[in-house]
mmCIF file of N, CA, C and O in Angstrom:
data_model
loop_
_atom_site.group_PDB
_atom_site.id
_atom_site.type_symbol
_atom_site.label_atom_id
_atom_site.label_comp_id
_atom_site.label_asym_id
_atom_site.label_seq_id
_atom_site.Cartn_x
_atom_site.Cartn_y
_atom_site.Cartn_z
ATOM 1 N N UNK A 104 4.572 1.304 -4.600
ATOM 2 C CA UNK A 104 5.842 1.947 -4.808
ATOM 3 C C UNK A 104 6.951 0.904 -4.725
ATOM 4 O O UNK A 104 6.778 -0.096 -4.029
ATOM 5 N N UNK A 105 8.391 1.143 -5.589
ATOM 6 C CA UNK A 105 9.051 0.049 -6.018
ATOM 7 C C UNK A 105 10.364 0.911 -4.941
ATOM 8 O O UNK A 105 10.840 2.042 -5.038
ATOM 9 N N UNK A 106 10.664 -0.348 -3.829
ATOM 10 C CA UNK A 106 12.162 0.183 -3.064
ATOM 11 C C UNK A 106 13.373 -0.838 -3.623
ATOM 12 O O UNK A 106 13.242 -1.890 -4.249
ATOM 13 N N UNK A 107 14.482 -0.227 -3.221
ATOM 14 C CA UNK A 107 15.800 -0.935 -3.488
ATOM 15 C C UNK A 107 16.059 -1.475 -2.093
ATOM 16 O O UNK A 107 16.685 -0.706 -1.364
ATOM 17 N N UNK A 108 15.691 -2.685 -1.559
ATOM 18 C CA UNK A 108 16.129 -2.832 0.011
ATOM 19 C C UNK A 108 16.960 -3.942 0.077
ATOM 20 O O UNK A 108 17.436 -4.452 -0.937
ATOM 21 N N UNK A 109 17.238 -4.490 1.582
ATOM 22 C CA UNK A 109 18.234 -5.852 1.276
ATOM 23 C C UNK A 109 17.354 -7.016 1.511
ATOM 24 O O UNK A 109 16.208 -6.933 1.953
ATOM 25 N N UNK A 110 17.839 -7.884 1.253
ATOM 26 C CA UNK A 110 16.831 -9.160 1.908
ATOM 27 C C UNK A 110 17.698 -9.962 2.077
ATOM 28 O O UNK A 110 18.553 -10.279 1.250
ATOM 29 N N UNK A 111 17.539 -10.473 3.423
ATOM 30 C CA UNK A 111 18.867 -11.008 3.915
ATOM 31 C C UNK A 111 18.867 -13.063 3.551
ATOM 32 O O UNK A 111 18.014 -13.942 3.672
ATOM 33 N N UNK A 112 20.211 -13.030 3.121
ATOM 34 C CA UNK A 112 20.509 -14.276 3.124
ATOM 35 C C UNK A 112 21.365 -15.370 3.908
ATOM 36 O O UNK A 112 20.969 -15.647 5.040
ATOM 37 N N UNK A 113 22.301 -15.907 3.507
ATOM 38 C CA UNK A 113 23.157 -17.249 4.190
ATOM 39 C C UNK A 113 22.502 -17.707 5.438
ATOM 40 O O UNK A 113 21.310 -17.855 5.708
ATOM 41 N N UNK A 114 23.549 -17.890 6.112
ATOM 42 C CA UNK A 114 23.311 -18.709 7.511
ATOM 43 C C UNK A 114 22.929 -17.890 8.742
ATOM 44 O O UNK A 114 22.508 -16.736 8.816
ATOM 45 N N UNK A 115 23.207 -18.866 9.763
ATOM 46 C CA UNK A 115 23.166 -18.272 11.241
ATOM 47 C C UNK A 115 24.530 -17.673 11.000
ATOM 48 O O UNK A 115 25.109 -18.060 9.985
ATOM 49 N N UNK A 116 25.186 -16.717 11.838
ATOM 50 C CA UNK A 116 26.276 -15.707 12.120
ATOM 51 C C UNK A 116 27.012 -15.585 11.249
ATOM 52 O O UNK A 116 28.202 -15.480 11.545
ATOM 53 N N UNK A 117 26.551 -15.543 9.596
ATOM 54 C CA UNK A 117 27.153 -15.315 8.702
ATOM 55 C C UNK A 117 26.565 -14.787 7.708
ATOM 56 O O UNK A 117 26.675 -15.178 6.547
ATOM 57 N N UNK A 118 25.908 -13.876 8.084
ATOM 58 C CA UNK A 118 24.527 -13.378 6.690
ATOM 59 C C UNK A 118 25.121 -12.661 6.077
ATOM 60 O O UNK A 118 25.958 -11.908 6.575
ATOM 61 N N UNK A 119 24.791 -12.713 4.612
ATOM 62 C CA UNK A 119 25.119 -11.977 3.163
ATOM 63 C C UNK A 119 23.392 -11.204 3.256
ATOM 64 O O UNK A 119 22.470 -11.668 3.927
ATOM 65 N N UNK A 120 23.336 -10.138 2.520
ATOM 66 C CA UNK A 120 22.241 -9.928 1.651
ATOM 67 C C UNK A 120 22.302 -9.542 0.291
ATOM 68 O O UNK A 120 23.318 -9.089 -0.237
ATOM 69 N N UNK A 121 21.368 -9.695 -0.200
ATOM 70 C CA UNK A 121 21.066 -9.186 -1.958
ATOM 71 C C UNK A 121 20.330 -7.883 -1.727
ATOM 72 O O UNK A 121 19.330 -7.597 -1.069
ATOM 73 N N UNK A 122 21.100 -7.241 -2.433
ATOM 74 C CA UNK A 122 20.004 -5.645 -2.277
ATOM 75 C C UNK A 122 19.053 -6.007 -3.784
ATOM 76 O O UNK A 122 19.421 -6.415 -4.885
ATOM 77 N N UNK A 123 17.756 -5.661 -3.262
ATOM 78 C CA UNK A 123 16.230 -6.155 -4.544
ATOM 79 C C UNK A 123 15.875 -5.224 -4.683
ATOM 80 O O UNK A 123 15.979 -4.436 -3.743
ATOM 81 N N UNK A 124 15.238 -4.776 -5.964
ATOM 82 C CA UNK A 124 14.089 -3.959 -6.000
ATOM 83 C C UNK A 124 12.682 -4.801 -5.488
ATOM 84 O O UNK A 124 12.620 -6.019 -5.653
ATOM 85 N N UNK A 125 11.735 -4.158 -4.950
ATOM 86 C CA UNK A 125 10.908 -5.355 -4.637
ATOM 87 C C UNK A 125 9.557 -4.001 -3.933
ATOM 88 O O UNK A 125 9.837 -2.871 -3.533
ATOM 89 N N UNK A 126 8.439 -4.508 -3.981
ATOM 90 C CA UNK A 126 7.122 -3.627 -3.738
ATOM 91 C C UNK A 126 7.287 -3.456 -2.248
ATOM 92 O O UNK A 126 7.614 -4.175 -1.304
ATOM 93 N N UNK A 127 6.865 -2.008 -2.461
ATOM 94 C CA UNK A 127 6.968 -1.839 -0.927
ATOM 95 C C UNK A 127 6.372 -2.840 -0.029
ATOM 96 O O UNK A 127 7.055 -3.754 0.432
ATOM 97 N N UNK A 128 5.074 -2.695 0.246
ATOM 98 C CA UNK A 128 4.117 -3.502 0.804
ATOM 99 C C UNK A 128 4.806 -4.827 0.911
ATOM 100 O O UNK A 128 4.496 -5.230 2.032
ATOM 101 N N UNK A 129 5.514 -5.646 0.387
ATOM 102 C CA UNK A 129 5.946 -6.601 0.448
ATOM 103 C C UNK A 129 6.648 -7.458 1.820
ATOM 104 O O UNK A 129 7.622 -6.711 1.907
ATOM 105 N N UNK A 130 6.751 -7.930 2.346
ATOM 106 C CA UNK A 130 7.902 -8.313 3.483
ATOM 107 C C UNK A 130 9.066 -8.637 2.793
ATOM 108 O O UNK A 130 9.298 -8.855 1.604
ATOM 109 N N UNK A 131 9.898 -8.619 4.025
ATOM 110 C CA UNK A 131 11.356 -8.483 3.667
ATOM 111 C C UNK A 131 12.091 -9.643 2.686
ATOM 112 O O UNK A 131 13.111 -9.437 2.029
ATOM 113 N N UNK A 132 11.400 -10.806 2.735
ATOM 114 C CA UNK A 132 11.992 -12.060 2.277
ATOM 115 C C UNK A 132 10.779 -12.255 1.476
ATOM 116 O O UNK A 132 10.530 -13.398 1.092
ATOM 117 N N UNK A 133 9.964 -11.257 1.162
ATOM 118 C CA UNK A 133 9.104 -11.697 -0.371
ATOM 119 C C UNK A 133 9.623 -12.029 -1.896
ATOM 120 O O UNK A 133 10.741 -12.329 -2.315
ATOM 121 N N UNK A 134 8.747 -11.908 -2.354
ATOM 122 C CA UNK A 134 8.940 -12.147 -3.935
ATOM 123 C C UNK A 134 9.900 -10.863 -4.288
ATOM 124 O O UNK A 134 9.537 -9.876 -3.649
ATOM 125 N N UNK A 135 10.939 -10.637 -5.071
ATOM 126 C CA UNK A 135 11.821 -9.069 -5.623
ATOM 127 C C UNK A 135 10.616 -9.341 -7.384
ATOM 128 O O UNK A 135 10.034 -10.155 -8.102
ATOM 129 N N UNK A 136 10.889 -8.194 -7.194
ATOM 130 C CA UNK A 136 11.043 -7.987 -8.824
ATOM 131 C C UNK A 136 12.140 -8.476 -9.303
ATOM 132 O O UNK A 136 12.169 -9.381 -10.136
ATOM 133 N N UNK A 137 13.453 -7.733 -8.657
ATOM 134 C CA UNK A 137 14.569 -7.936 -9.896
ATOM 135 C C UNK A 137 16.062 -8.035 -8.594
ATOM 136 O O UNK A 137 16.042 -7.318 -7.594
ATOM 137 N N UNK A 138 16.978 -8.814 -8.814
ATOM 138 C CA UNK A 138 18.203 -9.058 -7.961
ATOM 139 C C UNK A 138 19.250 -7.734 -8.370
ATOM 140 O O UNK A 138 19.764 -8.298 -9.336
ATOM 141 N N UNK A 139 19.805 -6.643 -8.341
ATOM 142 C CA UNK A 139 20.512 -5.447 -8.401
ATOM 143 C C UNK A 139 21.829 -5.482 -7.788
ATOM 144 O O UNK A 139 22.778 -4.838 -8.235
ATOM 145 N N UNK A 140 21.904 -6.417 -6.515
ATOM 146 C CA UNK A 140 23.421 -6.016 -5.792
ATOM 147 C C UNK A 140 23.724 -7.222 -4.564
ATOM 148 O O UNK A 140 22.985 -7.846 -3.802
ATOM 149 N N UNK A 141 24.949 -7.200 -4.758
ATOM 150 C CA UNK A 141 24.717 -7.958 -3.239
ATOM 151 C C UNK A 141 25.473 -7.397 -2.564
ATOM 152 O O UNK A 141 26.172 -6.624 -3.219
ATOM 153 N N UNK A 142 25.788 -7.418 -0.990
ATOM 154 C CA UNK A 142 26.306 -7.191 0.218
ATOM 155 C C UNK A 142 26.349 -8.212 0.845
ATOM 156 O O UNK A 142 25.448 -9.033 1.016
ATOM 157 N N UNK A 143 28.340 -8.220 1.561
ATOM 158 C CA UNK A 143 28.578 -8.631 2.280
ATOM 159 C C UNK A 143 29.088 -7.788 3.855
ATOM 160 O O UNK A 143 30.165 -7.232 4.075
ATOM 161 N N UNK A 144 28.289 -7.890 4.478
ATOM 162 C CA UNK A 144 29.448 -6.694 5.409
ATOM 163 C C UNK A 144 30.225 -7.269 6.388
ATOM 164 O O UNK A 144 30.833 -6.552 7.183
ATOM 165 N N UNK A 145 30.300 -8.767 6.448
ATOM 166 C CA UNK A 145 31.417 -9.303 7.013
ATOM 167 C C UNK A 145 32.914 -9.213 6.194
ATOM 168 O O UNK A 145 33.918 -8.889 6.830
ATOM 169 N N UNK A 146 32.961 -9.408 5.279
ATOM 170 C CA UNK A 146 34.601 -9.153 4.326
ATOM 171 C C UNK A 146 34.262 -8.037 3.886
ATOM 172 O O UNK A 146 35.249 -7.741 3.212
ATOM 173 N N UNK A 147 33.108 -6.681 3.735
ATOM 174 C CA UNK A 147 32.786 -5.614 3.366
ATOM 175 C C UNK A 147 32.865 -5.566 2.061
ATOM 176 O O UNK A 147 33.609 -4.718 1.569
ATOM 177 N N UNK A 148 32.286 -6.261 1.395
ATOM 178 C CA UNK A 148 32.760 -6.382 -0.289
ATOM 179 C C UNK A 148 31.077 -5.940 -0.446
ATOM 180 O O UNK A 148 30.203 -6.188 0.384
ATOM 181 N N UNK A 149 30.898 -5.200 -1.788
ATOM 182 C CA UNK A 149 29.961 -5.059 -2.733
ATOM 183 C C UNK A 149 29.892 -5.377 -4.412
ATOM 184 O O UNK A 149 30.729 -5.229 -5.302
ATOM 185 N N UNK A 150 28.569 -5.856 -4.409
ATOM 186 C CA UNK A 150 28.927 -5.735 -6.181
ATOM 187 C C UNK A 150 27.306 -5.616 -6.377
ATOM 188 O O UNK A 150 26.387 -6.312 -5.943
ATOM 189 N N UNK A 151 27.334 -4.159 -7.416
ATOM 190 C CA UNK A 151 26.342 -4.011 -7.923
ATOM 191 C C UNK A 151 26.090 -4.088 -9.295
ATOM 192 O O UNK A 151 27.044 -4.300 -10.043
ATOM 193 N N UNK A 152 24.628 -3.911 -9.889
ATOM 194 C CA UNK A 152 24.192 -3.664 -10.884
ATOM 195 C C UNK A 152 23.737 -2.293 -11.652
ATOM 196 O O UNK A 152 22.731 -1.724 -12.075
ATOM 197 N N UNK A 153 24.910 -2.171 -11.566
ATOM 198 C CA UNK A 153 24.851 -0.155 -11.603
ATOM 199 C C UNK A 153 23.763 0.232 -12.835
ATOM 200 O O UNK A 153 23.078 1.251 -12.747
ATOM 201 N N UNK A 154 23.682 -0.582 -13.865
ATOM 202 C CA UNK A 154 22.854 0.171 -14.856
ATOM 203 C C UNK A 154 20.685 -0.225 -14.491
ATOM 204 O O UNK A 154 19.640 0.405 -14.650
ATOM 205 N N UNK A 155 21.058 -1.504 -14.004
ATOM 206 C CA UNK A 155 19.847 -2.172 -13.140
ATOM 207 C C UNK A 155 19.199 -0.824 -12.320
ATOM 208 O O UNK A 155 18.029 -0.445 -12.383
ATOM 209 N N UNK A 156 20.287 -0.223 -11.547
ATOM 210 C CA UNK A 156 19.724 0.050 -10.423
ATOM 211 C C UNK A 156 19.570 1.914 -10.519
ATOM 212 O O UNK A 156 19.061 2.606 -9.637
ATOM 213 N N UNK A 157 20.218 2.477 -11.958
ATOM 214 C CA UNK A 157 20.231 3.466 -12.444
ATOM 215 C C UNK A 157 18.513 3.646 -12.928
ATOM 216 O O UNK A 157 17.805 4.640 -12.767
ATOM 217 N N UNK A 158 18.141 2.302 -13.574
ATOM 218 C CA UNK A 158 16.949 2.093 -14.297
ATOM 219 C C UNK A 158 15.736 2.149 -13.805
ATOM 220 O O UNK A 158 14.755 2.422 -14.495
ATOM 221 N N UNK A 159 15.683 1.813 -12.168
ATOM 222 C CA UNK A 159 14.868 1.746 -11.157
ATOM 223 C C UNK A 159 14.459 3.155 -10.591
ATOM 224 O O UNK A 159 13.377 3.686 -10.340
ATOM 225 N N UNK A 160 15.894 3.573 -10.487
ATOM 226 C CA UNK A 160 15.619 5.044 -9.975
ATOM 227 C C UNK A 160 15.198 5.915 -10.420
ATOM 228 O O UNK A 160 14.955 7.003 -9.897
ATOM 229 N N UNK A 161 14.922 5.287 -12.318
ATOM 230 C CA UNK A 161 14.781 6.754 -13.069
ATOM 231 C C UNK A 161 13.549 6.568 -12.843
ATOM 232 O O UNK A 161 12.784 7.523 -12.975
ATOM 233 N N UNK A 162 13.099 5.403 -12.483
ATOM 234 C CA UNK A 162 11.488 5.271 -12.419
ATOM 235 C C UNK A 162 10.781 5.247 -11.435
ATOM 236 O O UNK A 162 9.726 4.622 -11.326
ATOM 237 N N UNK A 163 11.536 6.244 -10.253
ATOM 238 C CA UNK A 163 11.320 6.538 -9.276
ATOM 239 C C UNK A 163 11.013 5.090 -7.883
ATOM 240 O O UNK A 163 10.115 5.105 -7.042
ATOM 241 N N UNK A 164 11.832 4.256 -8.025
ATOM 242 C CA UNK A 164 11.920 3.872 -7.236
ATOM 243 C C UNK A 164 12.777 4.323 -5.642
ATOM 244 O O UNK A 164 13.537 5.278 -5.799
ATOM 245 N N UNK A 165 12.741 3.862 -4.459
ATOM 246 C CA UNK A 165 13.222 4.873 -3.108
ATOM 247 C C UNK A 165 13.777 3.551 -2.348
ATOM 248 O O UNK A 165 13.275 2.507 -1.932
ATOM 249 N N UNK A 166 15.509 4.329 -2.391
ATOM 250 C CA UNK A 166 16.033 3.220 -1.338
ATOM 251 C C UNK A 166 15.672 3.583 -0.234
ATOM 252 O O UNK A 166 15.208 4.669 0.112
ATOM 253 N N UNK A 167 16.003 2.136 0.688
ATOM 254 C CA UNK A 167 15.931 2.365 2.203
ATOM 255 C C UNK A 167 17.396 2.970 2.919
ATOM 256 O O UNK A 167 18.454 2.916 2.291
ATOM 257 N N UNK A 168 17.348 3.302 3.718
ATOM 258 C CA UNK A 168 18.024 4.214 4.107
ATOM 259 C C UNK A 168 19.781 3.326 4.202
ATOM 260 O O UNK A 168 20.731 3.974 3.761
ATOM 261 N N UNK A 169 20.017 2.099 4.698
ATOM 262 C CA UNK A 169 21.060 1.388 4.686
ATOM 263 C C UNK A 169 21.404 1.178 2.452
ATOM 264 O O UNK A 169 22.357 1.822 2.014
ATOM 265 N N UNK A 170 20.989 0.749 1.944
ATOM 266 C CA UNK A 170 21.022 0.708 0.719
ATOM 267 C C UNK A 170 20.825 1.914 0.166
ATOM 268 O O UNK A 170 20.562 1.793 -1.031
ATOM 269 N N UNK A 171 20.843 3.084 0.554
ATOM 270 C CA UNK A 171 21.002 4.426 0.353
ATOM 271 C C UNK A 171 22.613 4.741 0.502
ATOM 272 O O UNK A 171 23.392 5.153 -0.357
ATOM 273 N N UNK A 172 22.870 4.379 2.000
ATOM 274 C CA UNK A 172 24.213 4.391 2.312
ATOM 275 C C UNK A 172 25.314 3.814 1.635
ATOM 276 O O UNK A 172 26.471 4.228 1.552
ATOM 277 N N UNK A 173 24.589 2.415 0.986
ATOM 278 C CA UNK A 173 25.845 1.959 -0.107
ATOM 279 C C UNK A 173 26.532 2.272 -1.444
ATOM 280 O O UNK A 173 27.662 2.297 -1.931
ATOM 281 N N UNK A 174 24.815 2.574 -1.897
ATOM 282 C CA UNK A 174 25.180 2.931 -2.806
ATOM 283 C C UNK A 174 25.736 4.731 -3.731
ATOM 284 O O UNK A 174 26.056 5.149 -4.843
ATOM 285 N N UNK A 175 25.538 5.205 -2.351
ATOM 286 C CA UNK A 175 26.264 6.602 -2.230
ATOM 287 C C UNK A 175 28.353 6.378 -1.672
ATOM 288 O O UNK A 175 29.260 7.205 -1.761
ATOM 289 N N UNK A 176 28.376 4.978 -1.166
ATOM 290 C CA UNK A 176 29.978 5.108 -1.383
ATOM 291 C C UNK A 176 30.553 4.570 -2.505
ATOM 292 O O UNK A 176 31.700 4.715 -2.926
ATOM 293 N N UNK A 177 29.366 3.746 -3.077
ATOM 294 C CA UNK A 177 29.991 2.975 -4.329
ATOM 295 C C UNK A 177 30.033 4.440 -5.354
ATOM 296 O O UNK A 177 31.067 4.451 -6.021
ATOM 297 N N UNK A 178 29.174 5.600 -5.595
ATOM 298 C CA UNK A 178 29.444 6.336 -6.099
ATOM 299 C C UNK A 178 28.163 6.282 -7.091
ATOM 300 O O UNK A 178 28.269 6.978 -8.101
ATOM 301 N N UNK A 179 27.150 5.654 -6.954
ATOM 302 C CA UNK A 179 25.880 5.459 -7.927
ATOM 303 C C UNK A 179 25.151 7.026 -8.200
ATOM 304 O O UNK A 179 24.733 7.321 -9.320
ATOM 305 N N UNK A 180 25.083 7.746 -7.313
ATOM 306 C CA UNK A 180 24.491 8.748 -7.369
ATOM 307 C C UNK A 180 25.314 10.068 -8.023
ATOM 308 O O UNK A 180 24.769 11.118 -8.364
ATOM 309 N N UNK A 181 26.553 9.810 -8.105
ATOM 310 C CA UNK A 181 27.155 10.788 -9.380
ATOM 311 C C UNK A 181 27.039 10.632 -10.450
ATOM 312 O O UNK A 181 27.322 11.545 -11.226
ATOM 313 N N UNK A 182 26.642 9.585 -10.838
ATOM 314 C CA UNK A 182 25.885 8.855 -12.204
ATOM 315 C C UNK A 182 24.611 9.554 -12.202
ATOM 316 O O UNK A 182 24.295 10.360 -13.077
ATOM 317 N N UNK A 183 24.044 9.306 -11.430
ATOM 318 C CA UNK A 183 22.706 9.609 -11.515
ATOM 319 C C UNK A 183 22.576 11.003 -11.750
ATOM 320 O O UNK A 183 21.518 11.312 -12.299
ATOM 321 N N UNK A 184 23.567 12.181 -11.417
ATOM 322 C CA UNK A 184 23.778 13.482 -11.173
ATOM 323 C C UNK A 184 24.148 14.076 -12.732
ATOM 324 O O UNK A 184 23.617 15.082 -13.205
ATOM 325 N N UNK A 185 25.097 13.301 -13.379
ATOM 326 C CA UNK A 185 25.645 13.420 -14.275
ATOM 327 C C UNK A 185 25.095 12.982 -15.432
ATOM 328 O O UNK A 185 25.518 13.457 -16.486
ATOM 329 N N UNK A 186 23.866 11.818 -15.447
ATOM 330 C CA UNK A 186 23.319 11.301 -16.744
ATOM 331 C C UNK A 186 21.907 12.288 -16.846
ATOM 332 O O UNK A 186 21.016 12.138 -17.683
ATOM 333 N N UNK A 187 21.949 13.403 -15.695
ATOM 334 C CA UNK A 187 20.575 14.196 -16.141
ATOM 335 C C UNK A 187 20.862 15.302 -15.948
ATOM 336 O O UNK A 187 20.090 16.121 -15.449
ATOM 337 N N UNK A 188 22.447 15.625 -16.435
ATOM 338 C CA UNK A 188 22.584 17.317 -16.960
ATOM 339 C C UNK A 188 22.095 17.135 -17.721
ATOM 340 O O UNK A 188 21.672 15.985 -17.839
ATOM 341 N N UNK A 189 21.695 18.467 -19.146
ATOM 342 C CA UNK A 189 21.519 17.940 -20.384
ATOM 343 C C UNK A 189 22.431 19.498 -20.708
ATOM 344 O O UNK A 189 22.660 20.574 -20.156
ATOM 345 N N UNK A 190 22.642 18.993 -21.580
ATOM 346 C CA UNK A 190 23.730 20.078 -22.420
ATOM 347 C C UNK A 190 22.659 20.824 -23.944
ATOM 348 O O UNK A 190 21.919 20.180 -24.688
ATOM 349 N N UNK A 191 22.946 22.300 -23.981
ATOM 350 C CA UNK A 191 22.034 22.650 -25.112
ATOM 351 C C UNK A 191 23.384 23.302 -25.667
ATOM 352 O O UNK A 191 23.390 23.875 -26.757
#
């Protein structure tokens, strides 16, 4: 199964992470499939790959619960709400 999680980067008392899609089974600092977002939560800045990470989900990939949290303030999941009405 394919998750959206973070895998943490930079330094000592200054870590960034990249939110990955990446196999479950995997450890945290394994191989990703694919780079989707990064996080900073020291200056609190985000930047994602909204259509990346639209693409993952349709294919049933499962965030972890912190990368759940982000990407529900960035607003990803009204997309997701909205690209599977279907209108007749």
């Amino acid at each position: 199964m394919v998750k959206l999680r973070l895998k943490r980067c930079g330094r000592k008392q200054r870590v960034v992470y990249r939110i990955v899609a990446i196999d479950g089974r995997s450890r945290r600092e394994g191989r990703d499939l694919r780079k989707v977002g990064f996080y900073d939560p020291i200056n609190n800045q985000t930047h994602l790959n909204v259509p990346a990470i639209l693409y993952f989900l349709a294919k049933g990939a499962q965030p972890t619960g912190t990368v759940h949290d982000i990407l529900q303030k960035a607003g990803v999941f009204t997309e997701v709400s909205l690209n599977q009405t279907k209108f007749y």
